[in-house]
């Protein structure tokens, strides 16, 4: 797929604080994986150009069908899918559900220029992979998207935030927006996503959870 992709693990754009956070042990946040930990994104005024850009980023309803430039790329994707499926089995026991979820996360992450392991780590911390999770402040779904985003950049129907692809697309687009606002500082962008900008526990938790979802392709490494 011809989408830009930002490698988040150890990326040069990460701040010193983010690198330190990645080395932490987010025991408190990860101790109860079924909880919805979202502190809630904070509604802020958006410039018309930003609002339009975000609206366009979430408006394309094309199905997340993977497309590959080569057979090699397809094979690598299938190995990733099989590996992630095994790791996710305890959370999503049904194969079809795991396949559709992982395929959509892969698609939406790449579409937004995010590393898929980062997005999976964020989902683990935010919702424990629960589609219908609702936080104490009303954030919804896998990526715990606040309802006001449906009004700002969607069609206003917050109920759609429980739809898998809609929720994942909104979450990825919002995180990309925060990364751009923070000039690539992942530590601050993650804090902003959670409504706790500048505080360490949430970024530490996401970066810690991300480790579980990093894909090391041993076949390619051996070659």
mmCIF file of C-alpha atoms in Angstrom:
data_model
loop_
_atom_site.group_PDB
_atom_site.id
_atom_site.type_symbol
_atom_site.label_atom_id
_atom_site.label_comp_id
_atom_site.label_asym_id
_atom_site.label_seq_id
_atom_site.Cartn_x
_atom_site.Cartn_y
_atom_site.Cartn_z
ATOM 1 C CA UNK A 1 0.000 0.000 0.000
ATOM 2 C CA UNK A 2 1.288 3.445 -0.850
ATOM 3 C CA UNK A 3 0.819 4.934 2.617
ATOM 4 C CA UNK A 4 3.456 6.648 4.678
ATOM 5 C CA UNK A 5 4.395 4.764 7.796
ATOM 6 C CA UNK A 6 6.088 6.114 10.909
ATOM 7 C CA UNK A 7 8.067 3.611 12.976
ATOM 8 C CA UNK A 8 7.354 4.575 16.570
ATOM 9 C CA UNK A 9 9.591 2.170 18.508
ATOM 10 C CA UNK A 10 12.817 4.031 19.111
ATOM 11 C CA UNK A 11 12.027 6.512 16.342
ATOM 12 C CA UNK A 12 14.189 9.659 16.142
ATOM 13 C CA UNK A 13 11.088 11.836 16.606
ATOM 14 C CA UNK A 14 10.451 10.469 20.100
ATOM 15 C CA UNK A 15 11.355 12.848 22.906
ATOM 16 C CA UNK A 16 13.808 11.964 25.634
ATOM 17 C CA UNK A 17 10.926 11.633 28.046
ATOM 18 C CA UNK A 18 9.176 9.236 25.688
ATOM 19 C CA UNK A 19 12.270 7.076 25.398
ATOM 20 C CA UNK A 20 12.550 6.972 29.175
ATOM 21 C CA UNK A 21 8.855 6.186 29.424
ATOM 22 C CA UNK A 22 9.267 3.287 27.016
ATOM 23 C CA UNK A 23 11.677 1.708 29.485
ATOM 24 C CA UNK A 24 9.239 1.958 32.369
ATOM 25 C CA UNK A 25 7.015 -0.763 33.789
ATOM 26 C CA UNK A 26 3.372 0.366 33.510
ATOM 27 C CA UNK A 27 2.169 -2.134 36.088
ATOM 28 C CA UNK A 28 -0.690 -0.061 37.430
ATOM 29 C CA UNK A 29 -2.230 0.641 34.029
ATOM 30 C CA UNK A 30 -1.836 -2.897 32.709
ATOM 31 C CA UNK A 31 -2.858 -4.746 35.851
ATOM 32 C CA UNK A 32 -6.567 -4.602 34.908
ATOM 33 C CA UNK A 33 -6.640 -5.038 31.108
ATOM 34 C CA UNK A 34 -10.439 -5.148 30.909
ATOM 35 C CA UNK A 35 -10.872 -1.645 32.329
ATOM 36 C CA UNK A 36 -11.470 1.355 30.082
ATOM 37 C CA UNK A 37 -8.675 3.696 31.129
ATOM 38 C CA UNK A 38 -9.423 6.653 28.875
ATOM 39 C CA UNK A 39 -9.115 9.989 30.562
ATOM 40 C CA UNK A 40 -10.817 11.470 27.530
ATOM 41 C CA UNK A 41 -9.525 13.681 24.759
ATOM 42 C CA UNK A 42 -10.210 17.349 25.485
ATOM 43 C CA UNK A 43 -12.426 19.242 23.044
ATOM 44 C CA UNK A 44 -10.530 22.194 21.639
ATOM 45 C CA UNK A 45 -11.352 24.756 18.957
ATOM 46 C CA UNK A 46 -10.171 23.611 15.517
ATOM 47 C CA UNK A 47 -9.221 25.864 12.643
ATOM 48 C CA UNK A 48 -11.500 25.388 9.636
ATOM 49 C CA UNK A 49 -8.628 23.933 7.614
ATOM 50 C CA UNK A 50 -7.851 21.410 10.350
ATOM 51 C CA UNK A 51 -11.499 20.468 10.766
ATOM 52 C CA UNK A 52 -11.825 19.936 7.011
ATOM 53 C CA UNK A 53 -8.662 17.860 6.831
ATOM 54 C CA UNK A 54 -9.768 15.652 9.722
ATOM 55 C CA UNK A 55 -13.239 15.281 8.244
ATOM 56 C CA UNK A 56 -11.782 14.145 4.932
ATOM 57 C CA UNK A 57 -9.466 11.754 6.766
ATOM 58 C CA UNK A 58 -12.387 9.912 8.363
ATOM 59 C CA UNK A 59 -14.998 10.239 5.607
ATOM 60 C CA UNK A 60 -13.754 7.608 3.155
ATOM 61 C CA UNK A 61 -15.734 4.476 3.966
ATOM 62 C CA UNK A 62 -13.752 2.136 1.720
ATOM 63 C CA UNK A 63 -13.446 -1.379 3.171
ATOM 64 C CA UNK A 64 -10.036 -2.192 4.669
ATOM 65 C CA UNK A 65 -8.995 -4.678 2.013
ATOM 66 C CA UNK A 66 -5.202 -5.099 2.008
ATOM 67 C CA UNK A 67 -3.424 -4.381 -1.244
ATOM 68 C CA UNK A 68 0.169 -5.381 -1.857
ATOM 69 C CA UNK A 69 2.832 -4.282 -4.290
ATOM 70 C CA UNK A 70 4.349 -7.756 -4.422
ATOM 71 C CA UNK A 71 3.793 -11.371 -3.451
ATOM 72 C CA UNK A 72 6.602 -10.956 -0.941
ATOM 73 C CA UNK A 73 4.727 -8.144 0.808
ATOM 74 C CA UNK A 74 1.556 -10.217 0.953
ATOM 75 C CA UNK A 75 3.395 -13.170 2.471
ATOM 76 C CA UNK A 76 4.949 -10.911 5.089
ATOM 77 C CA UNK A 77 1.506 -9.535 5.960
ATOM 78 C CA UNK A 78 0.085 -13.041 6.327
ATOM 79 C CA UNK A 79 2.915 -13.989 8.684
ATOM 80 C CA UNK A 80 2.191 -10.852 10.719
ATOM 81 C CA UNK A 81 -1.516 -11.715 10.784
ATOM 82 C CA UNK A 82 -0.852 -15.255 12.002
ATOM 83 C CA UNK A 83 1.549 -14.085 14.713
ATOM 84 C CA UNK A 84 -0.752 -11.347 15.997
ATOM 85 C CA UNK A 85 -3.738 -13.680 15.874
ATOM 86 C CA UNK A 86 -1.974 -16.109 18.212
ATOM 87 C CA UNK A 87 -1.148 -13.275 20.624
ATOM 88 C CA UNK A 88 -4.716 -11.962 20.581
ATOM 89 C CA UNK A 89 -6.452 -15.323 20.937
ATOM 90 C CA UNK A 90 -7.133 -14.968 24.671
ATOM 91 C CA UNK A 91 -8.830 -11.591 24.129
ATOM 92 C CA UNK A 92 -10.781 -12.438 20.953
ATOM 93 C CA UNK A 93 -11.372 -16.209 20.844
ATOM 94 C CA UNK A 94 -13.220 -16.272 17.497
ATOM 95 C CA UNK A 95 -10.897 -16.474 14.476
ATOM 96 C CA UNK A 96 -13.141 -14.453 12.167
ATOM 97 C CA UNK A 97 -13.406 -11.658 14.721
ATOM 98 C CA UNK A 98 -9.622 -11.610 15.247
ATOM 99 C CA UNK A 99 -8.947 -11.613 11.515
ATOM 100 C CA UNK A 100 -11.339 -8.758 10.777
ATOM 101 C CA UNK A 101 -10.076 -6.738 13.726
ATOM 102 C CA UNK A 102 -6.388 -7.188 12.918
ATOM 103 C CA UNK A 103 -6.918 -6.539 9.222
ATOM 104 C CA UNK A 104 -8.701 -3.292 10.035
ATOM 105 C CA UNK A 105 -6.106 -2.180 12.599
ATOM 106 C CA UNK A 106 -3.345 -2.879 10.066
ATOM 107 C CA UNK A 107 -5.154 -0.925 7.363
ATOM 108 C CA UNK A 108 -6.115 2.080 9.482
ATOM 109 C CA UNK A 109 -2.705 2.304 11.171
ATOM 110 C CA UNK A 110 -0.890 2.404 7.850
ATOM 111 C CA UNK A 111 -3.458 4.797 6.413
ATOM 112 C CA UNK A 112 -2.700 7.234 9.256
ATOM 113 C CA UNK A 113 1.072 6.713 9.088
ATOM 114 C CA UNK A 114 1.255 4.967 12.476
ATOM 115 C CA UNK A 115 3.061 1.843 13.547
ATOM 116 C CA UNK A 116 0.501 -0.907 14.002
ATOM 117 C CA UNK A 117 2.193 -2.136 17.193
ATOM 118 C CA UNK A 118 1.675 1.309 18.743
ATOM 119 C CA UNK A 119 -2.025 1.275 17.876
ATOM 120 C CA UNK A 120 -2.461 -2.238 19.286
ATOM 121 C CA UNK A 121 -0.667 -1.175 22.467
ATOM 122 C CA UNK A 122 -2.949 1.837 22.786
ATOM 123 C CA UNK A 123 -6.041 -0.326 22.297
ATOM 124 C CA UNK A 124 -4.819 -2.773 24.943
ATOM 125 C CA UNK A 125 -4.464 0.026 27.484
ATOM 126 C CA UNK A 126 -7.576 1.974 26.477
ATOM 127 C CA UNK A 127 -10.184 -0.756 26.220
ATOM 128 C CA UNK A 128 -8.623 -4.187 26.707
ATOM 129 C CA UNK A 129 -9.794 -4.968 23.139
ATOM 130 C CA UNK A 130 -13.462 -4.526 24.072
ATOM 131 C CA UNK A 131 -15.545 -3.217 21.201
ATOM 132 C CA UNK A 132 -18.272 -1.753 23.407
ATOM 133 C CA UNK A 133 -16.093 -0.375 26.213
ATOM 134 C CA UNK A 134 -17.299 2.938 27.671
ATOM 135 C CA UNK A 135 -15.142 4.947 30.068
ATOM 136 C CA UNK A 136 -16.330 6.993 33.030
ATOM 137 C CA UNK A 137 -16.100 10.129 30.870
ATOM 138 C CA UNK A 138 -18.019 8.608 27.958
ATOM 139 C CA UNK A 139 -15.196 7.613 25.607
ATOM 140 C CA UNK A 140 -16.255 4.737 23.379
ATOM 141 C CA UNK A 141 -15.044 1.590 21.734
ATOM 142 C CA UNK A 142 -11.676 -0.011 21.066
ATOM 143 C CA UNK A 143 -9.752 3.281 20.922
ATOM 144 C CA UNK A 144 -11.966 5.136 23.417
ATOM 145 C CA UNK A 145 -12.976 7.988 21.150
ATOM 146 C CA UNK A 146 -14.853 10.846 22.773
ATOM 147 C CA UNK A 147 -18.331 11.503 21.282
ATOM 148 C CA UNK A 148 -17.584 15.146 20.476
ATOM 149 C CA UNK A 149 -15.314 13.987 17.633
ATOM 150 C CA UNK A 150 -18.364 12.639 15.788
ATOM 151 C CA UNK A 151 -19.778 16.166 15.814
ATOM 152 C CA UNK A 152 -16.516 17.924 14.950
ATOM 153 C CA UNK A 153 -15.279 15.748 12.095
ATOM 154 C CA UNK A 154 -17.992 13.163 11.404
ATOM 155 C CA UNK A 155 -21.694 13.164 10.674
ATOM 156 C CA UNK A 156 -22.653 13.757 14.291
ATOM 157 C CA UNK A 157 -23.778 10.182 14.979
ATOM 158 C CA UNK A 158 -21.787 9.167 18.083
ATOM 159 C CA UNK A 159 -23.408 5.731 17.961
ATOM 160 C CA UNK A 160 -21.191 4.892 15.000
ATOM 161 C CA UNK A 161 -18.169 5.030 17.284
ATOM 162 C CA UNK A 162 -19.025 1.465 18.300
ATOM 163 C CA UNK A 163 -18.608 0.362 14.677
ATOM 164 C CA UNK A 164 -15.193 -1.292 14.433
ATOM 165 C CA UNK A 165 -13.745 0.439 11.394
ATOM 166 C CA UNK A 166 -15.235 3.815 12.302
ATOM 167 C CA UNK A 167 -13.780 3.653 15.805
ATOM 168 C CA UNK A 168 -10.343 2.550 14.608
ATOM 169 C CA UNK A 169 -10.266 5.163 11.880
ATOM 170 C CA UNK A 170 -11.258 7.993 14.231
ATOM 171 C CA UNK A 171 -8.734 6.843 16.827
ATOM 172 C CA UNK A 172 -5.867 6.620 14.347
ATOM 173 C CA UNK A 173 -6.701 9.961 12.719
ATOM 174 C CA UNK A 174 -6.949 11.663 16.125
ATOM 175 C CA UNK A 175 -3.610 10.238 17.269
ATOM 176 C CA UNK A 176 -1.963 11.360 14.007
ATOM 177 C CA UNK A 177 -3.489 14.820 14.547
ATOM 178 C CA UNK A 178 -2.033 14.989 18.051
ATOM 179 C CA UNK A 179 1.379 13.839 16.786
ATOM 180 C CA UNK A 180 1.388 16.646 14.271
ATOM 181 C CA UNK A 181 0.282 19.151 16.914
ATOM 182 C CA UNK A 182 3.132 18.006 19.147
ATOM 183 C CA UNK A 183 5.633 18.072 16.254
ATOM 184 C CA UNK A 184 6.281 14.352 16.419
ATOM 185 C CA UNK A 185 6.689 14.111 20.202
ATOM 186 C CA UNK A 186 5.047 10.765 20.914
ATOM 187 C CA UNK A 187 5.156 11.202 24.688
ATOM 188 C CA UNK A 188 3.116 14.416 24.536
ATOM 189 C CA UNK A 189 0.818 13.146 21.771
ATOM 190 C CA UNK A 190 -0.112 10.063 23.790
ATOM 191 C CA UNK A 191 -0.754 12.202 26.846
ATOM 192 C CA UNK A 192 -2.979 14.497 24.804
ATOM 193 C CA UNK A 193 -4.885 11.461 23.478
ATOM 194 C CA UNK A 194 -5.622 10.435 27.054
ATOM 195 C CA UNK A 195 -6.295 13.937 28.352
ATOM 196 C CA UNK A 196 -3.197 13.775 30.568
ATOM 197 C CA UNK A 197 -0.646 15.707 28.519
ATOM 198 C CA UNK A 198 2.757 15.942 30.195
ATOM 199 C CA UNK A 199 2.086 13.156 32.707
ATOM 200 C CA UNK A 200 4.071 9.926 32.456
ATOM 201 C CA UNK A 201 1.782 7.018 33.486
ATOM 202 C CA UNK A 202 -0.318 6.799 30.326
ATOM 203 C CA UNK A 203 2.502 7.070 27.742
ATOM 204 C CA UNK A 204 4.495 4.572 29.810
ATOM 205 C CA UNK A 205 1.592 2.152 29.754
ATOM 206 C CA UNK A 206 1.039 2.397 25.994
ATOM 207 C CA UNK A 207 4.724 2.090 25.140
ATOM 208 C CA UNK A 208 5.028 -0.846 27.518
ATOM 209 C CA UNK A 209 2.016 -2.564 25.970
ATOM 210 C CA UNK A 210 3.362 -1.869 22.487
ATOM 211 C CA UNK A 211 6.220 -4.304 23.074
ATOM 212 C CA UNK A 212 3.827 -7.248 22.989
ATOM 213 C CA UNK A 213 2.684 -6.329 19.480
ATOM 214 C CA UNK A 214 6.015 -5.708 17.777
ATOM 215 C CA UNK A 215 6.423 -8.142 14.886
ATOM 216 C CA UNK A 216 9.866 -9.615 14.385
ATOM 217 C CA UNK A 217 9.872 -11.426 11.058
ATOM 218 C CA UNK A 218 12.422 -14.160 11.715
ATOM 219 C CA UNK A 219 12.260 -15.396 8.145
ATOM 220 C CA UNK A 220 13.327 -11.998 6.818
ATOM 221 C CA UNK A 221 15.924 -11.612 9.561
ATOM 222 C CA UNK A 222 17.459 -14.971 8.620
ATOM 223 C CA UNK A 223 17.567 -13.971 4.965
#
